Amino acid sequence: MSRYDFTTQRLYVESDLGAGGVVAATPDQMNYLCNVLRLKDGDPVLLFNGRHGEWRARLGTRSKRALALDVGEQTRPQEGGPDIDYLFAPLKRSRLDYMVQKATEMGVARLRPVLTRRTIAERVNVERLAANAVEAAEQCGILRVPSVAPPEKLGAVLANWDSGRRLIFCDEDAETTSPLAALGGAGGGSPPLALLIGPEGGFAPEERSAVLAVPGVVRLSLGPRILRADTAAVAALALVNACLGDWR
Amino acid sequence: MSRYDFTTQRLYVESDLGAGGVVAATPDQMNYLCNVLRLKDGDPVLLFNGRHGEWRARLGTRSKRALALDVGEQTRPQEGGPDIDYLFAPLKRSRLDYMVQKATEMGVARLRPVLTRRTIAERVNVERLAANAVEAAEQCGILRVPSVAPPEKLGAVLANWDSGRRLIFCDEDAETTSPLAALGGAGGGSPPLALLIGPEGGFAPEERSAVLAVPGVVRLSLGPRILRADTAAVAALALVNACLGDWR
C-alpha cells in the first residue's frame, strides 16, 4: 500500500458516494473545514461512508449555513475488516476515548460496552463513543467505522450469547501462558470473534464463572505484567488479528 | 499471580531495599504523599528500585523537609523482563508520553529515541521521558524501569549496530504480510532484540535502505490498516513478546 496521505482531511459522511455527486457538509464539518482549517473553494478533502470506499472531493458552493462537497474520483475501494466484536467495561472518560480510538485503528467491527459489578464509569455516553470512533477512523484512514452498541449488563450479554461467535477472554489467570497457543487452539481461519476485556478491578467471581462457562471460550493470557485496559486492548487485538484475523 | 494491589501508592526509589531499612522520600515524593494523597503516619506505600523487588513500607518520621519511609516486608521478588530495546522517532509531547508509558507497560528494557529526517519533534526531553517511564512503572506494577538513552541520529545508531541484537523493523511494505511468520523466522528462543518504529511521516528512502541493510533485520508488517506510532508500538511489542519474549 502506498504511503497514506495524512495531509488531506478525511471526513466520514452518511451519504452515498460516487463520481459527480455532491455531499452536504454537516454544520460541524462546515465549521471545521471553513473556520478551523480555513480551507478554500476547490481545496480537497477525502470522504468515506463505510460502504463505497474513499473519494476525493473538493469544497464547492458555500453559503452562510451550507457547504457543498463536490465528489470527484475514488481514491480507495471499500475494504472490509475482521469480524470482531470488542466488549469492554467502560473506563474513565479520557482513557475510554483512547481505547475506542485504538480499537477502531485495530479494525474491530463493533464496540459493545458491558456493565459489570466493578465498572467504574456510571454512565456510558454512546454518542461520545461513536464520535470517538468516527474521529479515529477519519484520522487513521480506516474505511469502516465500528458500530457502537448500547451498554448491556454482562449477565444479559452472556445469556444471549451468539454461539456462532467465539469469545476470547483476556484472563490473567489463564492456564495457558502462551497467547499464541491459546489462539492456535481456536480453530484457525477467520471466524466471527468477540474479545472481552474486563474491568480494571477485575470480574467478580460469579461473573468470571459465567464468562468461563460460554462454550468454546478462549482464555488469553497477556504475559506476566499487568496491562492497563487500553494497552491490553491493542495487545490482544494484535494477537487476535495475527492469528485469526487479517494480519496474515 | 494474585490480583494486583492498585490501591496502595507505588514509588520508585534509588535506595537499596531490605527489611528494617529506612528510605528518605524525595521532596517530590514527600509532597505527593503528604500533601496530595494526605497519607498519615503508618500508612503504607510500596517501594521498588529495579533491583530488590517490591517492598511494603510505612510513612515514618516526618519533619518540615523530610519524610522517612520505614521498609517492612517484601511483597514481590525482583522480576526480569525481555531484553528489548525500543527505538522510536519522537512524537509530539502528549503522544510521546503515552508511547513511553505503553512501552514501559509492555516490559521493554531500554528506550532509545532516534532522530530521523522526518522527525517532527525538534528536541527530545530525556528527563521527561524518564519521568514518564518511572510513573508508568509505578502505576502498573512494573518492577523494572526502562533506561532512557540520549537521542541519537539514525545513521549513527545503524553504523554502531550491535550485531548480537536482532533488529525488528515495523515496515508497512514488508513482503511477508504475516507478522507471526516474519517473527517465526527470527530464530526462536529469547534473543536480545530491538524494535524500531519509524516516524509517522515515514523514513526517507536512504534511511529505509540503511535500516534494511542491517544483517538479519526482520521486517514486521502490522496488517492492512495504518496504525499510529503509539498503537504500533503496543501491537508490535505484543507480537514480539508472544513469539520471542516472555509471553510464553
Short mmCIF file of C-alpha atoms in Angstrom, two decimals:
data_model
loop_
_atom_site.label_atom_id
_atom_site.label_comp_id
_atom_site.label_asym_id
_atom_site.label_seq_id
_atom_site.Cartn_x
_atom_site.Cartn_y
_atom_site.Cartn_z
CA MET A 1 0.00 0.00 0.00
CA SER A 2 1.47 3.34 -0.97
CA ARG A 3 2.26 5.84 1.70
CA TYR A 4 -1.00 7.04 3.18
CA ASP A 5 -2.00 10.67 2.65
CA PHE A 6 -2.24 12.10 6.14
CA THR A 7 -2.30 15.69 4.98
CA THR A 8 -5.73 15.83 3.38
CA GLN A 9 -8.59 15.98 5.83
CA ARG A 10 -10.78 12.89 5.89
CA LEU A 11 -14.43 13.04 6.75
CA TYR A 12 -16.98 10.40 7.49
CA VAL A 13 -20.30 11.07 5.77
CA GLU A 14 -23.59 9.24 5.69
CA SER A 15 -24.38 10.00 2.04
CA ASP A 16 -23.76 7.68 -0.84
CA LEU A 17 -20.55 8.45 -2.68
CA GLY A 18 -19.99 8.35 -6.40
CA ALA A 19 -18.35 10.36 -9.19
CA GLY A 20 -20.07 13.66 -9.76
CA GLY A 21 -22.03 13.51 -6.56
CA VAL A 22 -22.50 16.38 -4.15
CA VAL A 23 -22.41 15.86 -0.41
CA ALA A 24 -23.71 18.45 2.04
CA ALA A 25 -21.25 19.01 4.87
CA THR A 26 -22.81 18.86 8.34
CA PRO A 27 -22.72 22.10 10.35
CA ASP A 28 -19.84 20.78 12.44
CA GLN A 29 -17.92 19.68 9.38
CA MET A 30 -18.50 23.03 7.70
CA ASN A 31 -17.24 24.84 10.76
CA TYR A 32 -14.19 22.66 10.95
CA LEU A 33 -13.28 22.92 7.28
CA CYS A 34 -14.01 26.62 6.84
CA ASN A 35 -13.24 28.18 10.19
CA VAL A 36 -10.68 25.89 11.78
CA LEU A 37 -8.77 24.55 8.80
CA ARG A 38 -9.67 27.64 6.72
CA LEU A 39 -9.98 25.63 3.55
CA LYS A 40 -10.90 27.49 0.37
CA ASP A 41 -13.06 26.75 -2.65
CA GLY A 42 -11.65 23.85 -4.55
CA ASP A 43 -9.49 22.58 -1.70
CA PRO A 44 -9.61 18.80 -1.39
CA VAL A 45 -10.99 16.55 1.30
CA LEU A 46 -11.32 12.79 1.36
CA LEU A 47 -14.75 11.32 2.06
CA PHE A 48 -15.78 7.84 3.16
CA ASN A 49 -19.06 6.32 4.31
CA GLY A 50 -18.16 2.74 5.23
CA ARG A 51 -19.80 1.45 2.04
CA HIS A 52 -18.28 2.98 -1.09
CA GLY A 53 -14.60 3.32 -0.30
CA GLU A 54 -12.81 6.64 -0.18
CA TRP A 55 -13.35 9.53 -2.60
CA ARG A 56 -11.61 12.80 -3.19
CA ALA A 57 -13.98 15.74 -3.04
CA ARG A 58 -13.47 19.49 -3.30
CA LEU A 59 -15.08 22.33 -1.43
CA GLY A 60 -17.83 23.72 -3.58
CA THR A 61 -20.76 26.06 -3.26
CA ARG A 62 -20.75 27.82 0.05
CA SER A 63 -23.35 29.94 1.81
CA LYS A 64 -23.72 31.16 5.38
CA ARG A 65 -25.12 27.89 6.57
CA ALA A 66 -24.23 25.33 3.95
CA LEU A 67 -21.20 23.88 2.24
CA ALA A 68 -21.28 21.52 -0.69
CA LEU A 69 -18.55 18.97 -1.26
CA ASP A 70 -18.17 18.03 -4.92
CA VAL A 71 -17.23 14.39 -5.25
CA GLY A 72 -14.55 13.63 -7.79
CA GLU A 73 -12.65 10.38 -8.09
CA GLN A 74 -12.38 7.32 -5.92
CA THR A 75 -9.04 7.10 -4.14
CA ARG A 76 -9.51 3.75 -2.45
CA PRO A 77 -12.01 0.92 -2.83
CA GLN A 78 -14.08 -0.22 0.11
CA GLU A 79 -12.28 -2.64 2.37
CA GLY A 80 -13.78 -4.97 4.86
CA GLY A 81 -12.17 -5.81 8.10
CA PRO A 82 -12.15 -8.58 10.66
CA ASP A 83 -15.48 -9.67 12.11
CA ILE A 84 -14.52 -8.82 15.69
CA ASP A 85 -16.80 -7.52 18.41
CA TYR A 86 -14.93 -5.68 21.09
CA LEU A 87 -16.55 -5.98 24.52
CA PHE A 88 -15.20 -3.79 27.28
CA ALA A 89 -16.11 -2.39 30.65
CA PRO A 90 -16.23 1.39 30.47
CA LEU A 91 -13.26 3.32 31.83
CA LYS A 92 -12.95 6.90 32.94
CA ARG A 93 -13.53 9.28 30.10
CA SER A 94 -10.14 10.13 28.63
CA ARG A 95 -8.87 6.59 28.76
CA LEU A 96 -12.12 5.33 27.32
CA ASP A 97 -11.81 7.79 24.42
CA TYR A 98 -8.35 6.45 23.83
CA MET A 99 -9.45 2.83 24.00
CA VAL A 100 -12.19 3.42 21.45
CA GLN A 101 -9.71 5.11 19.12
CA LYS A 102 -7.29 2.23 19.43
CA ALA A 103 -9.95 -0.43 18.89
CA THR A 104 -11.03 1.45 15.77
CA GLU A 105 -7.47 1.60 14.46
CA MET A 106 -7.17 -2.11 15.06
CA GLY A 107 -10.15 -2.71 12.80
CA VAL A 108 -12.91 -4.01 15.08
CA ALA A 109 -16.39 -4.18 13.61
CA ARG A 110 -18.44 -3.47 16.72
CA LEU A 111 -17.89 -1.76 20.04
CA ARG A 112 -20.02 -3.28 22.81
CA PRO A 113 -19.80 -1.64 26.24
CA VAL A 114 -20.51 -4.13 29.00
CA LEU A 115 -21.59 -3.21 32.52
CA THR A 116 -20.03 -5.31 35.27
CA ARG A 117 -20.11 -5.29 39.06
CA ARG A 118 -16.88 -3.37 39.28
CA THR A 119 -17.50 -0.97 36.44
CA ILE A 120 -16.10 2.40 37.41
CA ALA A 121 -18.00 4.60 34.98
CA GLU A 122 -21.60 5.11 35.97
CA ARG A 123 -22.96 6.13 32.64
CA VAL A 124 -21.82 5.27 29.17
CA ASN A 125 -22.19 8.08 26.65
CA VAL A 126 -22.82 6.18 23.45
CA GLU A 127 -22.75 9.29 21.27
CA ARG A 128 -19.34 10.16 22.61
CA LEU A 129 -18.04 6.67 21.92
CA ALA A 130 -19.41 6.84 18.40
CA ALA A 131 -17.88 10.27 17.83
CA ASN A 132 -14.52 8.98 19.00
CA ALA A 133 -14.78 6.02 16.66
CA VAL A 134 -15.59 8.29 13.73
CA GLU A 135 -12.72 10.61 14.55
CA ALA A 136 -10.28 7.72 14.90
CA ALA A 137 -11.38 6.30 11.56
CA GLU A 138 -11.04 9.72 9.93
CA GLN A 139 -7.55 10.22 11.32
CA CYS A 140 -6.19 6.80 10.56
CA GLY A 141 -7.55 6.13 7.14
CA ILE A 142 -9.88 3.39 8.36
CA LEU A 143 -12.63 2.87 5.78
CA ARG A 144 -15.16 1.35 8.10
CA VAL A 145 -16.42 2.90 11.33
CA PRO A 146 -17.25 0.37 14.03
CA SER A 147 -20.83 0.44 15.25
CA VAL A 148 -21.41 1.20 18.94
CA ALA A 149 -23.94 -0.88 20.82
CA PRO A 150 -25.85 0.48 23.80
CA PRO A 151 -24.32 -0.69 27.08
CA GLU A 152 -25.57 -4.03 28.29
CA LYS A 153 -25.17 -5.87 31.55
CA LEU A 154 -22.67 -8.68 31.40
CA GLY A 155 -25.28 -11.20 32.50
CA ALA A 156 -27.56 -10.32 29.60
CA VAL A 157 -24.67 -10.39 27.13
CA LEU A 158 -23.69 -13.88 28.21
CA ALA A 159 -27.25 -15.15 28.45
CA ASN A 160 -27.85 -14.09 24.84
CA TRP A 161 -24.51 -15.24 23.51
CA ASP A 162 -24.41 -15.99 19.77
CA SER A 163 -22.94 -19.48 19.65
CA GLY A 164 -21.51 -18.77 16.21
CA ARG A 165 -19.21 -16.12 17.65
CA ARG A 166 -16.19 -17.33 19.56
CA LEU A 167 -15.48 -15.48 22.77
CA ILE A 168 -11.89 -14.62 23.60
CA PHE A 169 -11.47 -13.52 27.20
CA CYS A 170 -8.35 -11.71 28.39
CA ASP A 171 -7.68 -13.59 31.58
CA GLU A 172 -4.69 -13.04 33.84
CA ASP A 173 -5.30 -16.43 35.39
CA ALA A 174 -5.43 -18.33 32.12
CA GLU A 175 -3.75 -21.70 32.45
CA THR A 176 -2.05 -21.48 29.09
CA THR A 177 0.50 -18.74 29.42
CA SER A 178 1.21 -18.56 25.71
CA PRO A 179 -1.43 -16.46 23.95
CA LEU A 180 -0.39 -17.86 20.59
CA ALA A 181 -1.01 -21.38 21.80
CA ALA A 182 -4.38 -20.38 23.19
CA LEU A 183 -5.43 -18.71 19.94
CA GLY A 184 -3.98 -21.53 17.90
CA GLY A 185 -6.47 -23.80 19.58
CA ALA A 186 -9.35 -21.63 18.41
CA GLY A 187 -9.71 -23.40 15.11
CA GLY A 188 -7.90 -21.28 12.54
CA GLY A 189 -9.49 -19.44 9.65
CA SER A 190 -11.21 -16.11 10.23
CA PRO A 191 -14.27 -16.92 12.29
CA PRO A 192 -16.57 -14.37 13.89
CA LEU A 193 -14.92 -13.38 17.14
CA ALA A 194 -15.56 -11.37 20.25
CA LEU A 195 -12.82 -10.06 22.51
CA LEU A 196 -13.71 -9.33 26.12
CA ILE A 197 -11.51 -7.18 28.32
CA GLY A 198 -12.77 -6.98 31.88
CA PRO A 199 -12.89 -4.01 34.19
CA GLU A 200 -9.66 -2.86 35.78
CA GLY A 201 -10.90 -4.00 39.16
CA GLY A 202 -11.39 -7.44 37.69
CA PHE A 203 -14.51 -9.51 37.39
CA ALA A 204 -16.49 -10.55 40.42
CA PRO A 205 -16.17 -14.33 40.95
CA GLU A 206 -19.64 -15.15 39.71
CA GLU A 207 -19.14 -13.02 36.60
CA ARG A 208 -15.87 -14.76 35.87
CA SER A 209 -17.55 -18.14 36.20
CA ALA A 210 -20.28 -17.07 33.82
CA VAL A 211 -17.74 -15.93 31.22
CA LEU A 212 -15.77 -19.15 31.51
CA ALA A 213 -18.98 -21.12 31.03
CA VAL A 214 -19.51 -19.80 27.48
CA PRO A 215 -18.96 -22.80 25.17
CA GLY A 216 -15.63 -22.64 23.38
CA VAL A 217 -14.38 -19.62 25.32
CA VAL A 218 -10.66 -18.99 24.75
CA ARG A 219 -8.73 -17.70 27.75
CA LEU A 220 -5.97 -15.37 26.63
CA SER A 221 -3.06 -14.52 28.89
CA LEU A 222 -1.24 -11.30 28.07
CA GLY A 223 2.05 -12.01 29.76
CA PRO A 224 3.41 -11.66 33.28
CA ARG A 225 2.95 -7.89 33.62
CA ILE A 226 -0.23 -6.04 34.45
CA LEU A 227 -1.55 -4.10 31.49
CA ARG A 228 -3.98 -1.22 31.67
CA ALA A 229 -7.21 -1.95 29.83
CA ASP A 230 -6.39 0.24 26.84
CA THR A 231 -2.97 -1.37 26.44
CA ALA A 232 -4.49 -4.82 26.79
CA ALA A 233 -7.00 -3.97 24.08
CA VAL A 234 -4.32 -3.22 21.49
CA ALA A 235 -2.11 -6.11 22.55
CA ALA A 236 -4.96 -8.62 22.45
CA LEU A 237 -6.27 -7.33 19.13
CA ALA A 238 -2.79 -7.56 17.60
CA LEU A 239 -2.55 -11.19 18.64
CA VAL A 240 -6.08 -11.98 17.52
CA ASN A 241 -5.59 -10.29 14.15
CA ALA A 242 -2.27 -12.05 13.64
CA CYS A 243 -3.68 -15.49 14.45
CA LEU A 244 -7.29 -15.34 13.32
CA GLY A 245 -7.89 -12.03 11.59
CA ASP A 246 -6.50 -10.13 8.62
CA TRP A 247 -2.89 -9.77 9.66
CA ARG A 248 -1.84 -12.76 7.58
CA MET B 1 -0.32 -14.01 40.07
CA SER B 2 -2.86 -12.78 42.58
CA ARG B 3 -4.93 -9.71 41.84
CA TYR B 4 -2.56 -6.76 41.79
CA ASP B 5 -2.92 -4.12 44.51
CA PHE B 6 -3.69 -0.93 42.64
CA THR B 7 -4.81 0.93 45.74
CA THR B 8 -1.50 1.37 47.55
CA GLN B 9 0.76 4.00 46.08
CA ARG B 10 3.89 2.61 44.47
CA LEU B 11 7.10 4.60 44.36
CA TYR B 12 10.34 4.09 42.53
CA VAL B 13 13.37 4.76 44.72
CA GLU B 14 17.07 4.63 44.12
CA SER B 15 17.99 3.27 47.56
CA ASP B 16 18.64 -0.34 48.36
CA LEU B 17 15.62 -2.08 49.85
CA GLY B 18 15.63 -4.61 52.67
CA ALA B 19 13.73 -5.45 55.84
CA GLY B 20 14.16 -2.81 58.53
CA GLY B 21 15.63 -0.28 56.14
CA VAL B 22 14.69 3.38 56.03
CA VAL B 23 14.32 5.22 52.74
CA ALA B 24 14.28 9.00 52.54
CA ALA B 25 11.45 10.21 50.33
CA THR B 26 12.50 12.75 47.70
CA PRO B 27 10.96 16.23 48.06
CA ASP B 28 8.54 15.48 45.22
CA GLN B 29 7.57 12.16 46.72
CA MET B 30 7.07 13.76 50.13
CA ASN B 31 4.86 16.43 48.64
CA TYR B 32 2.82 13.87 46.77
CA LEU B 33 2.36 11.52 49.70
CA CYS B 34 1.72 14.14 52.38
CA ASN B 35 0.02 16.99 50.58
CA VAL B 36 -1.69 15.37 47.60
CA LEU B 37 -2.59 11.93 48.91
CA ARG B 38 -2.64 13.20 52.51
CA LEU B 39 -1.22 9.98 53.85
CA LYS B 40 -0.67 9.74 57.59
CA ASP B 41 1.98 8.20 59.83
CA GLY B 42 2.00 4.48 59.41
CA ASP B 43 0.11 4.48 56.10
CA PRO B 44 1.57 2.01 53.61
CA VAL B 45 3.34 2.55 50.32
CA LEU B 46 5.03 0.04 48.05
CA LEU B 47 8.64 0.69 47.05
CA PHE B 48 10.72 -0.77 44.24
CA ASN B 49 14.16 0.04 42.84
CA GLY B 50 14.52 -2.28 39.88
CA ARG B 51 16.95 -4.50 41.82
CA HIS B 52 15.36 -5.85 45.01
CA GLY B 53 11.75 -6.48 44.11
CA GLU B 54 8.85 -4.72 45.78
CA TRP B 55 8.57 -3.92 49.48
CA ARG B 56 5.83 -2.57 51.70
CA ALA B 57 6.94 0.47 53.66
CA ARG B 58 5.12 2.79 56.04
CA LEU B 59 5.32 6.51 56.48
CA GLY B 60 7.61 7.23 59.39
CA THR B 61 9.42 10.17 60.92
CA ARG B 62 8.34 13.41 59.35
CA SER B 63 9.76 16.92 59.58
CA LYS B 64 9.20 20.07 57.55
CA ARG B 65 11.54 18.96 54.84
CA ALA B 66 11.99 15.24 55.23
CA LEU B 67 9.93 12.08 55.31
CA ALA B 68 11.25 8.66 56.23
CA LEU B 69 9.72 5.50 54.78
CA ASP B 70 10.20 2.50 57.06
CA VAL B 71 10.70 -0.62 55.00
CA GLY B 72 8.83 -3.69 56.20
CA GLU B 73 8.31 -6.87 54.25
CA GLN B 74 8.93 -7.83 50.65
CA THR B 75 5.71 -8.15 48.69
CA ARG B 76 7.17 -9.34 45.39
CA PRO B 77 10.56 -10.67 44.34
CA GLN B 78 12.52 -8.95 41.61
CA GLU B 79 11.47 -9.96 38.13
CA GLY B 80 13.41 -9.57 34.96
CA GLY B 81 11.84 -8.81 31.67
CA PRO B 82 12.55 -9.23 27.99
CA ASP B 83 15.82 -7.87 26.62
CA ILE B 84 14.17 -5.49 24.19
CA ASP B 85 15.41 -2.08 23.12
CA TYR B 86 12.64 0.12 21.86
CA LEU B 87 13.79 2.57 19.17
CA PHE B 88 11.38 5.28 18.14
CA ALA B 89 11.25 8.61 16.43
CA PRO B 90 9.97 11.24 18.85
CA LEU B 91 6.35 12.31 18.56
CA LYS B 92 4.55 15.38 19.78
CA ARG B 93 4.59 15.58 23.52
CA SER B 94 1.36 14.04 24.77
CA ARG B 95 1.51 11.13 22.38
CA LEU B 96 5.15 10.59 23.19
CA ASP B 97 4.32 10.48 26.89
CA TYR B 98 1.72 7.88 26.13
CA MET B 99 4.06 5.83 23.97
CA VAL B 100 6.70 5.76 26.68
CA GLN B 101 4.08 4.61 29.19
CA LYS B 102 2.89 1.85 26.91
CA ALA B 103 6.41 0.65 26.09
CA THR B 104 7.11 0.52 29.82
CA GLU B 105 3.94 -1.49 30.50
CA MET B 106 4.98 -3.87 27.76
CA GLY B 107 8.24 -4.51 29.57
CA VAL B 108 10.96 -3.05 27.36
CA ALA B 109 14.40 -2.74 28.87
CA ARG B 110 15.62 0.39 27.11
CA LEU B 111 14.04 3.38 25.43
CA ARG B 112 16.20 4.77 22.62
CA PRO B 113 14.94 7.89 20.86
CA VAL B 114 16.15 8.06 17.27
CA LEU B 115 16.33 11.22 15.18
CA THR B 116 15.31 10.80 11.55
CA ARG B 117 14.88 13.11 8.56
CA ARG B 118 11.16 13.39 9.13
CA THR B 119 11.23 13.63 12.90
CA ILE B 120 8.56 16.06 13.99
CA ALA B 121 9.87 16.88 17.44
CA GLU B 122 12.86 19.16 17.45
CA ARG B 123 14.12 18.40 20.87
CA VAL B 124 13.86 15.30 22.97
CA ASN B 125 13.47 15.91 26.68
CA VAL B 126 15.19 12.88 28.15
CA GLU B 127 14.24 13.73 31.72
CA ARG B 128 10.60 13.89 30.74
CA LEU B 129 10.79 10.53 29.01
CA ALA B 130 12.45 9.04 32.08
CA ALA B 131 9.85 10.56 34.39
CA ASN B 132 7.09 9.10 32.25
CA ALA B 133 8.74 5.70 32.34
CA VAL B 134 9.01 5.85 36.14
CA GLU B 135 5.39 6.90 36.50
CA ALA B 136 4.18 4.17 34.17
CA ALA B 137 6.16 1.57 36.09
CA GLU B 138 4.79 2.88 39.39
CA GLN B 139 1.20 2.78 38.14
CA CYS B 140 1.32 -0.60 36.51
CA GLY B 141 3.28 -2.62 38.98
CA ILE B 142 6.29 -2.97 36.69
CA LEU B 143 9.33 -3.86 38.77
CA ARG B 144 11.94 -2.60 36.37
CA VAL B 145 12.09 0.89 34.90
CA PRO B 146 13.46 1.05 31.37
CA SER B 147 16.55 3.17 30.92
CA VAL B 148 16.32 6.13 28.54
CA ALA B 149 19.17 6.73 26.14
CA PRO B 150 20.03 10.19 24.84
CA PRO B 151 18.63 10.77 21.36
CA GLU B 152 20.86 9.59 18.54
CA LYS B 153 20.74 10.10 14.83
CA LEU B 154 19.53 7.08 12.91
CA GLY B 155 22.72 6.93 10.88
CA ALA B 156 24.84 6.68 14.00
CA VAL B 157 22.54 4.06 15.53
CA LEU B 158 22.82 1.88 12.47
CA ALA B 159 26.54 2.45 11.98
CA ASN B 160 27.17 1.26 15.54
CA TRP B 161 24.69 -1.58 15.48
CA ASP B 162 25.38 -4.39 17.96
CA SER B 163 25.35 -7.47 15.76
CA GLY B 164 24.24 -9.58 18.73
CA ARG B 165 20.94 -7.70 18.90
CA ARG B 166 18.37 -8.56 16.26
CA LEU B 167 16.60 -5.61 14.73
CA ILE B 168 12.88 -5.83 14.12
CA PHE B 169 11.60 -3.07 11.88
CA CYS B 170 7.91 -2.23 11.61
CA ASP B 171 7.58 -1.90 7.88
CA GLU B 172 4.32 -1.29 6.03
CA ASP B 173 5.94 -2.52 2.86
CA ALA B 174 7.21 -5.77 4.31
CA GLU B 175 6.90 -8.59 1.82
CA THR B 176 5.69 -11.09 4.37
CA THR B 177 2.28 -9.92 5.43
CA SER B 178 2.08 -12.29 8.37
CA PRO B 179 3.93 -10.87 11.35
CA LEU B 180 3.96 -14.25 13.04
CA ALA B 181 5.69 -15.79 10.04
CA ALA B 182 8.22 -12.97 9.99
CA LEU B 183 8.97 -13.34 13.71
CA GLY B 184 8.99 -17.11 13.44
CA GLY B 185 11.89 -16.77 11.07
CA ALA B 186 13.86 -14.86 13.70
CA GLY B 187 15.30 -17.96 15.30
CA GLY B 188 13.19 -18.67 18.35
CA GLY B 189 14.36 -18.52 21.94
CA SER B 190 14.59 -15.15 23.69
CA PRO B 191 17.43 -13.34 21.98
CA PRO B 192 18.36 -9.71 22.56
CA LEU B 193 16.05 -7.69 20.37
CA ALA B 194 15.48 -4.16 19.19
CA LEU B 195 12.18 -2.92 17.83
CA LEU B 196 12.23 0.11 15.54
CA ILE B 197 9.13 2.12 14.79
CA GLY B 198 9.75 4.85 12.26
CA PRO B 199 8.40 8.40 12.22
CA GLU B 200 4.80 8.95 11.26
CA GLY B 201 5.92 10.63 8.06
CA GLY B 202 7.85 7.50 7.22
CA PHE B 203 11.53 7.03 6.63
CA ALA B 204 13.35 8.86 3.86
CA PRO B 205 14.37 6.39 1.15
CA GLU B 206 18.04 6.36 2.09
CA GLU B 207 17.19 5.82 5.75
CA ARG B 208 14.97 2.92 4.86
CA SER B 209 17.71 1.36 2.79
CA ALA B 210 20.13 1.72 5.67
CA VAL B 211 17.72 0.02 8.07
CA LEU B 212 17.09 -2.83 5.66
CA ALA B 213 20.83 -3.31 5.28
CA VAL B 214 21.29 -4.30 8.95
CA PRO B 215 22.21 -8.00 8.92
CA GLY B 216 19.34 -10.21 9.98
CA VAL B 217 16.81 -7.41 10.09
CA VAL B 218 13.24 -8.69 10.44
CA ARG B 219 10.58 -6.70 8.59
CA LEU B 220 7.32 -6.76 10.51
CA SER B 221 4.04 -5.92 8.84
CA LEU B 222 1.27 -4.83 11.17
CA GLY B 223 -1.71 -5.54 8.99
CA PRO B 224 -3.55 -3.72 6.25
CA ARG B 225 -4.60 -0.67 8.29
CA ILE B 226 -2.47 2.33 9.16
CA LEU B 227 -1.58 2.43 12.84
CA ARG B 228 -0.47 5.49 14.76
CA ALA B 229 3.01 5.10 16.17
CA ASP B 230 1.85 4.54 19.74
CA THR B 231 -0.63 1.87 18.65
CA ALA B 232 2.00 0.21 16.51
CA ALA B 233 4.33 0.14 19.49
CA VAL B 234 1.94 -1.90 21.62
CA ALA B 235 0.86 -4.14 18.76
CA ALA B 236 4.43 -4.90 17.72
CA LEU B 237 5.58 -5.48 21.28
CA ALA B 238 2.69 -7.86 21.89
CA LEU B 239 3.68 -9.90 18.86
CA VAL B 240 7.37 -9.80 19.74
CA ASN B 241 6.72 -10.80 23.34
CA ALA B 242 4.41 -13.60 22.26
CA CYS B 243 6.89 -15.02 19.75
CA LEU B 244 10.30 -14.22 21.21
CA GLY B 245 9.80 -12.70 24.63
CA ASP B 246 8.23 -13.66 27.92
CA TRP B 247 4.62 -14.15 26.88
CA ARG B 248 5.05 -17.90 26.56
#
